[in-house]
Coordinates of C-alpha atoms and ligand atoms in Angstrom, one line a residue:
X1116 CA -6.0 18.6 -0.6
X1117 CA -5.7 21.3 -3.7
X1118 CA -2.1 20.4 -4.7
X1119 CA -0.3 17.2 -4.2
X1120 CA 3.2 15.6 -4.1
X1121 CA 3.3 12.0 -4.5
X1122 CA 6.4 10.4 -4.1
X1123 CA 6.9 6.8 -5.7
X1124 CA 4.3 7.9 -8.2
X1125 CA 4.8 5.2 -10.4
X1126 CA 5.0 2.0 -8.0
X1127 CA 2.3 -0.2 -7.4
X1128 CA -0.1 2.3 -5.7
X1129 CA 1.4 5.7 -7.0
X1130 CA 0.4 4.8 -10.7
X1131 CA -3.2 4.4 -9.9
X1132 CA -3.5 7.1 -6.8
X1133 CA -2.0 9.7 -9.1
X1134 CA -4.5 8.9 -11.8
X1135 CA -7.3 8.9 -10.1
X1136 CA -6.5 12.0 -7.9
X1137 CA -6.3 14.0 -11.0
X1138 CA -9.4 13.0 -11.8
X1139 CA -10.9 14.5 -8.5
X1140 CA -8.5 17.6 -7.7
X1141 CA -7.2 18.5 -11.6
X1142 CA -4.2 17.4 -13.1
X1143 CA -2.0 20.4 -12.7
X1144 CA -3.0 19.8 -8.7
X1145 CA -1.6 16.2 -8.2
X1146 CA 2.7 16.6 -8.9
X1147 CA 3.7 12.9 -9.3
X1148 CA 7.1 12.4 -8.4
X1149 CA 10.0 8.9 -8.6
X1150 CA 13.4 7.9 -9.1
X1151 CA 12.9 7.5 -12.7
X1152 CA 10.5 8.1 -15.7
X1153 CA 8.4 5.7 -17.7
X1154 CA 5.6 6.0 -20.6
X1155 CA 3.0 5.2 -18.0
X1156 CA -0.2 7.6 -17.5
X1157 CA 1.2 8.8 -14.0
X1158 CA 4.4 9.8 -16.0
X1159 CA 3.5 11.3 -19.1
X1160 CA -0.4 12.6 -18.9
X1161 CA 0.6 15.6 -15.8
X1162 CA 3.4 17.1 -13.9
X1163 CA 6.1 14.8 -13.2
X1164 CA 9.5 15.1 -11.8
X1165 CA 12.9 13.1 -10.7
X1166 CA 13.0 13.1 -6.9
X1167 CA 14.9 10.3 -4.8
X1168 CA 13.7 10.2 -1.8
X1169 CA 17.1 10.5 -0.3
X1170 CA 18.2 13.7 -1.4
X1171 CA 16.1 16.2 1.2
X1172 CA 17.2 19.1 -1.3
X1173 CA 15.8 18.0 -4.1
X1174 CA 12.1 16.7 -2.4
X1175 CA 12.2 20.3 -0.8
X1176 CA 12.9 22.0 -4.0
X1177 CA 9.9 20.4 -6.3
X1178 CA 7.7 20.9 -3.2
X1179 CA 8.1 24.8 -3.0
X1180 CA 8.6 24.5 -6.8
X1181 CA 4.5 23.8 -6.7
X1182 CA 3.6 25.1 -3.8
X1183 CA 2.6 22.0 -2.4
X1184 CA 0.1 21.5 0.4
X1185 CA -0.2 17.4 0.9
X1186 CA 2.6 15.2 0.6
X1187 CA 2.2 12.0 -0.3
X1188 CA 5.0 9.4 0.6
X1189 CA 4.8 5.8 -1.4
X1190 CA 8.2 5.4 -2.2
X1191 CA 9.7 2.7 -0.2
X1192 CA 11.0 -1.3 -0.5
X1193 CA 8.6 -3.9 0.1
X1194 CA 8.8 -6.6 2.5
X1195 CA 10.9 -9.6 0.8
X1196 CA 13.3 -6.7 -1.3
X1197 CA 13.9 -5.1 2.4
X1198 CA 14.8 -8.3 4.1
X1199 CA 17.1 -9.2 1.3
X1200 CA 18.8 -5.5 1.3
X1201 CA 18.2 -4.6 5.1
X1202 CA 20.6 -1.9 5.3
X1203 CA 19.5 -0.2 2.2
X1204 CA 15.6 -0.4 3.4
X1205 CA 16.5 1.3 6.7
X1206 CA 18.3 4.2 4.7
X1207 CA 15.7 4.1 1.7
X1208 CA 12.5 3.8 3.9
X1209 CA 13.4 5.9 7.1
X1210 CA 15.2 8.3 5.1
X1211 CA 12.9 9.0 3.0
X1212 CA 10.4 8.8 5.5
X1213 CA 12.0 11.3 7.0
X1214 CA 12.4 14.0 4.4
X1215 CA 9.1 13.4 3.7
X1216 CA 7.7 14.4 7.1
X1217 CA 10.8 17.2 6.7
X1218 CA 9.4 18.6 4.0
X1219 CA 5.7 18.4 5.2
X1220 CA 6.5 20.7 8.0
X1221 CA 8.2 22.7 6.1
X1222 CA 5.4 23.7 4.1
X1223 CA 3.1 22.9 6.4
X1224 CA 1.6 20.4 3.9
X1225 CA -1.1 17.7 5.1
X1226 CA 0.9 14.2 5.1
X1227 CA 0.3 10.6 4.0
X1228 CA 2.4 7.4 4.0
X1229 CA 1.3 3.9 4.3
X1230 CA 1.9 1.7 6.6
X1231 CA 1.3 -2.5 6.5
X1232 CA 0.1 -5.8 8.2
X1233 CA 4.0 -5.9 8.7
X1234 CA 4.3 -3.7 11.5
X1235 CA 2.9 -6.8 13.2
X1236 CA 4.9 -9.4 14.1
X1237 CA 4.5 -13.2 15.5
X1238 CA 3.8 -12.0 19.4
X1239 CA 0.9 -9.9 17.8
X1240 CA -2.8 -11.8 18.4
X1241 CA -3.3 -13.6 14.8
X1242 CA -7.0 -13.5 14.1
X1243 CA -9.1 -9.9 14.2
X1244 CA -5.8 -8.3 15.4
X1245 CA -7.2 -4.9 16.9
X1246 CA -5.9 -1.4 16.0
X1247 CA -3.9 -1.0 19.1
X1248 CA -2.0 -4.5 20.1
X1249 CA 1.5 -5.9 20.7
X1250 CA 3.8 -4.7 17.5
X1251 CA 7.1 -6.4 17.7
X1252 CA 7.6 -7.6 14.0
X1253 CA 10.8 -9.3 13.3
X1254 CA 11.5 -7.9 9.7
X1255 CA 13.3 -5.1 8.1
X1256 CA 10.4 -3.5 6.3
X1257 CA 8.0 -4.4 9.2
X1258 CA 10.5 -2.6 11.8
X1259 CA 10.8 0.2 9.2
X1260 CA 6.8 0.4 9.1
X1261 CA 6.5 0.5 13.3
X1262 CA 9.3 3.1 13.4
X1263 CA 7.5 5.0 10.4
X1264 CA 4.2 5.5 12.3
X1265 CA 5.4 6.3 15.6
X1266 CA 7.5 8.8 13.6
X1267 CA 4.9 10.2 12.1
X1268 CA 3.1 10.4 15.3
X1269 CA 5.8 12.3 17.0
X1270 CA 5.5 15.1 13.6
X1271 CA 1.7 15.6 14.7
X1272 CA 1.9 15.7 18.6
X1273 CA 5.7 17.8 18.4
X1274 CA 4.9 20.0 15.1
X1275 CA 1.1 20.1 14.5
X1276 CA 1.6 18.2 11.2
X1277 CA -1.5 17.0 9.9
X1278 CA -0.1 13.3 9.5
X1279 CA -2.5 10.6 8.4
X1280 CA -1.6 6.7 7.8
X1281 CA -3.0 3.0 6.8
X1282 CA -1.9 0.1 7.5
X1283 CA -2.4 -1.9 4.5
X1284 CA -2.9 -5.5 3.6
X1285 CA -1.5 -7.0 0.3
X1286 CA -3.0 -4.8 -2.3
X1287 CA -4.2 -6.4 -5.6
X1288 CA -4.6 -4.7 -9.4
X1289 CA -4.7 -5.5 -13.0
X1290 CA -2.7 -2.1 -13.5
X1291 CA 0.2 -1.7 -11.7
X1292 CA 2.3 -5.2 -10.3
X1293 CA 3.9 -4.8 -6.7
X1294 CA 7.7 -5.0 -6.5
X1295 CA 9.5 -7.2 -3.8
X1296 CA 6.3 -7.9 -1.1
X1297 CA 5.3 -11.6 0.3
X1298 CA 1.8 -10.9 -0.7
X1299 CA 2.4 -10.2 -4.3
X1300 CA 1.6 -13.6 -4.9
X1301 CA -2.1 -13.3 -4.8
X1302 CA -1.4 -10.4 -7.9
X1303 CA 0.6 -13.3 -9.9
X1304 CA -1.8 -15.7 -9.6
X1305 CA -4.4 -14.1 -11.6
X1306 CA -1.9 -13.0 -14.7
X1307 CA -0.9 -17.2 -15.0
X1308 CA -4.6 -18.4 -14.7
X1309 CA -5.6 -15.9 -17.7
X1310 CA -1.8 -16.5 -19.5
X1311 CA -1.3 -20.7 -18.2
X1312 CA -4.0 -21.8 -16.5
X1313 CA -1.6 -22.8 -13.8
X1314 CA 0.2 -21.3 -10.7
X1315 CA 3.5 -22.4 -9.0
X1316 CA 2.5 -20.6 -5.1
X1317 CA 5.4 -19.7 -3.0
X1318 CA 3.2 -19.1 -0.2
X1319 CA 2.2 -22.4 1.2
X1320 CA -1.4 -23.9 1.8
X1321 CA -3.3 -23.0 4.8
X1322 CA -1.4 -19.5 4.9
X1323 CA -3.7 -16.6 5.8
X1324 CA -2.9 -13.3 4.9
X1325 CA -5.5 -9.9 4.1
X1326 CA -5.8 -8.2 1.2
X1327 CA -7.9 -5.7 -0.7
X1328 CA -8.8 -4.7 -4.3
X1329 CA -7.1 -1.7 -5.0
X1330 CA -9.9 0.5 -5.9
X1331 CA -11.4 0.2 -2.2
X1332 CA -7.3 0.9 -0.8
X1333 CA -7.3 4.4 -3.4
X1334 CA -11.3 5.3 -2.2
X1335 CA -9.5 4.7 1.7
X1336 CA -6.9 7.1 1.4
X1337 CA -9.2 9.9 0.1
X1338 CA -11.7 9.2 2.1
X1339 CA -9.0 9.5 5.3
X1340 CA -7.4 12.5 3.9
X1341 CA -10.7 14.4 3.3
X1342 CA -12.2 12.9 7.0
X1343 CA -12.7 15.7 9.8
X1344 CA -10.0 15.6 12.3
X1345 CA -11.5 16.1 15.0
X1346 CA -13.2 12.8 14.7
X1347 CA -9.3 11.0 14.8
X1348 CA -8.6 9.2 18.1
X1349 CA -5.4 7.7 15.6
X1350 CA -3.8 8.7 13.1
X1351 CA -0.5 6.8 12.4
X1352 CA -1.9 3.8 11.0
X1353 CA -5.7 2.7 11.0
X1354 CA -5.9 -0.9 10.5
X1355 CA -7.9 -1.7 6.8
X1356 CA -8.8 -4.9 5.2
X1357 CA -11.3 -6.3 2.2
X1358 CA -10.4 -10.0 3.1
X1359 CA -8.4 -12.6 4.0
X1360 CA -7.7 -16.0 2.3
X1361 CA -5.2 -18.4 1.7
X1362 CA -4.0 -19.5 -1.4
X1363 CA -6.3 -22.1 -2.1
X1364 CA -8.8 -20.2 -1.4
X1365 CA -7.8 -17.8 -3.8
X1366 CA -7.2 -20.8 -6.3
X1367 CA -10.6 -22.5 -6.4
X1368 CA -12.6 -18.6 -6.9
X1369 CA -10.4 -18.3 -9.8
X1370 CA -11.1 -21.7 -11.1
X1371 CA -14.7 -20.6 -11.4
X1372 CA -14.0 -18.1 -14.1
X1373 CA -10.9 -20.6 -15.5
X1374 CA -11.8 -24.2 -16.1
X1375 CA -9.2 -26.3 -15.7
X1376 CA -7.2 -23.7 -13.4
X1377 CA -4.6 -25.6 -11.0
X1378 CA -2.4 -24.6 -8.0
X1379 CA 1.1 -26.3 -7.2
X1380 CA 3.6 -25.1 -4.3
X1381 CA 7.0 -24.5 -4.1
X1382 CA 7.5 -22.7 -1.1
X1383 CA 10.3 -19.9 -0.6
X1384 CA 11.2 -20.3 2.8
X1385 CA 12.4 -16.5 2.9
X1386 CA 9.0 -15.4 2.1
X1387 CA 7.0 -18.2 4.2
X1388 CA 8.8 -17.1 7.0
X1389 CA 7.4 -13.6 6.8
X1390 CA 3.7 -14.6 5.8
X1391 CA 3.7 -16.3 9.2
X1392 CA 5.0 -13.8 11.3
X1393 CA 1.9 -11.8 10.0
X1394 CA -1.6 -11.6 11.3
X1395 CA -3.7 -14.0 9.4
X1396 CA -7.0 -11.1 9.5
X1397 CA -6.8 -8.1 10.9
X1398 CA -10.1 -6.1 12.8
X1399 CA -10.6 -2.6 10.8
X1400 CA -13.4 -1.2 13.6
X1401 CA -11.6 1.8 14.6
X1402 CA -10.9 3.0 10.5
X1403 CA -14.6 2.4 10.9
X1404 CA -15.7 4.1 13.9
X1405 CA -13.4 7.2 12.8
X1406 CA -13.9 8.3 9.5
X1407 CA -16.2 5.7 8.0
X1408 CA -13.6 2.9 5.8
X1409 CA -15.7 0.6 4.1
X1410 CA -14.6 -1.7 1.3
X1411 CA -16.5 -2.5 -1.9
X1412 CA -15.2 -5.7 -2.7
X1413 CA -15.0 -8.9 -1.1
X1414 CA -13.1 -12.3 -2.9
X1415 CA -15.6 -12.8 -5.4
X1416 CA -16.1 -9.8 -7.0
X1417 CA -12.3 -8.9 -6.9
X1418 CA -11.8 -12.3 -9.0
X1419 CA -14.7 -11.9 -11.5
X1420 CA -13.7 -8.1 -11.7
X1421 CA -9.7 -8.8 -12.2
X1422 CA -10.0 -11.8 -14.5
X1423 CA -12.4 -9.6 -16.8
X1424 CA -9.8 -6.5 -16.9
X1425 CA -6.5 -8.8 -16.8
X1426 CA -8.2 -10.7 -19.8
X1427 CA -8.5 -7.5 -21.8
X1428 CA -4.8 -6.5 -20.9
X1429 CA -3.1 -9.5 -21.6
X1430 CA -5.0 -11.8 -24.1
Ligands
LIG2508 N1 2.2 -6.1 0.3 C1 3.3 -5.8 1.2 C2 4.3 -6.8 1.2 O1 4.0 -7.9 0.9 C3 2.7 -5.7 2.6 O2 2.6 -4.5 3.1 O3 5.5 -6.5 1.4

């Protein structure tokens, strides 16, 4: 990776990836790209530029523009937004998928996108659910996701693009919130401990989903990017995980650092619904085996690490 295109730049994972792959690569190296600009970092401290993800042109146009030789797709719709808006997910995420992986070839750029513990779906084993298992997932953004990988499968085998993916499980950060997902509750729950010392969860007790800090999910897509290739069996998405908890769980490490803390529930059913038709811990061996994922941070240190920098932000 010497020069980069990230697309969704400024999401959840683009505002942080962009940052600290400037910090590795230089900052005229990494060309963060979205739909709009804001006065974050990502935006303002580098090259940035407009580019929906829809318009092929344009994406081909900045890519050339800077000679580009990764591409980096983030920009997509998150699980709850897609199943509210499925015909616009399937345009948004497959279309842009695809001019992503068009524009890859094109240059013949290395290529990232995430994938999710949404690709799974309720026929899938539940507990340590191995890299390659049943993947019949009954949502928008999780039939987007399975779609999205064998696509980006079919780039390597057909075209020889370098295409590299994870499969991600709700990703947490003080920086950053996530748009739209049915994990995002475990990011909430930390700003109303520090800000009311109470949460309302719309994920129900006794609902077990994975998730990782984001520092370990940024040091996993370098670390795949940079990994030799010729130690791949997959490609199109390696299973990685930190942890897995429900949301008491979640609750009573919090309530270490906040006296006092309580959780209530008011489940959505919309969002339940998709919770459950996800694994409740996934098995990250072969992301292992292959190119050596580990993760830094289990429950406890996230929490004492998050309530420290989410005090600082917000108080
Ligand atoms: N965090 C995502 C979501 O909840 C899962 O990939 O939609």
């Amino acid at each position: 990776m010497k020069k980069i295109l990230i697309t969704g730049a400024l999401g959840q994972i683009g505002s942080e990836l962009t940052m600290k792959l400037r910090e590795i690569y230089g900052t005229d190296n990494v060309i963060a790209t979205d739909i709009k600009k804001n006065d974050s970092e990502a935006a303002q401290n580098g090259p940035f530029e407009i580019v929906d993800v829809t318009d092929l042109n344009r994406m081909g146009e900045v890519a050339s523009k800077y000679n580009v030789d990764t591409v980096m797709h983030l920009a997509a719709l998150l699980s709850a937004t897609a199943e509210a808006k499925p015909v616009f997910a399937w345009n948004l995420n497959m279309g842009g998928l695809m001019n992503a992986l068009e524009t890859a070839r094109e240059l013949n750029a290395q290529f990232f996108t995430p994938s999710s513990i949404g690709a799974f779906g309720p026929s899938t084993p539940k507990d340590s659910t191995p890299q390659d298992t049943i993947m019949r997932p009954t949502t928008m953004y999780g039939v987007n996701k399975v779609a999205g990988e064998l696509l980006a499968d079919y780039y390597f085998h057909k075209f020889g693009v370098d295409t590299r993916g994870l499969r991600f499980p709700g990703l947490i950060s003080y920086v950053a919130l996530p748009g739209g997902g049915t994990t995002d509750y475990a990011v909430e729950i930390y700003y109303e401990a520090i800000k009311n010392k109470k949460y309302i969860s719309y994920i129900d007790k006794g609902t077990y989903m994975d998730m990782m800090y984001m520092p370990d999910a940024l040091s996993a897509i370098i670390d795949l990017m940079e990994a030799d290739p010729t130690k791949l069996i997959h490609r199109n998405s390696f299973n990685v995980t930190a942890m897995s908890f429900s949301p008491e769980e979640i609750a009573s490490e919090i309530s270490l650092h906040v006296p006092g803390f309580e959780i209530t529930y008011a489940v959505d059913p919309a969002r339940q619904k998709i919770a459950d038709s996800w694994p409740n811990s996934i098995d990250p061996s072969a992301a292992r085996e292959e190119w050596g994922f580990k993760a830094e941070y289990d429950l406890t240190k996230m929490t004492k690490d998050m309530i420290e920098k989410l005090t600082q932000k917000i108080l």
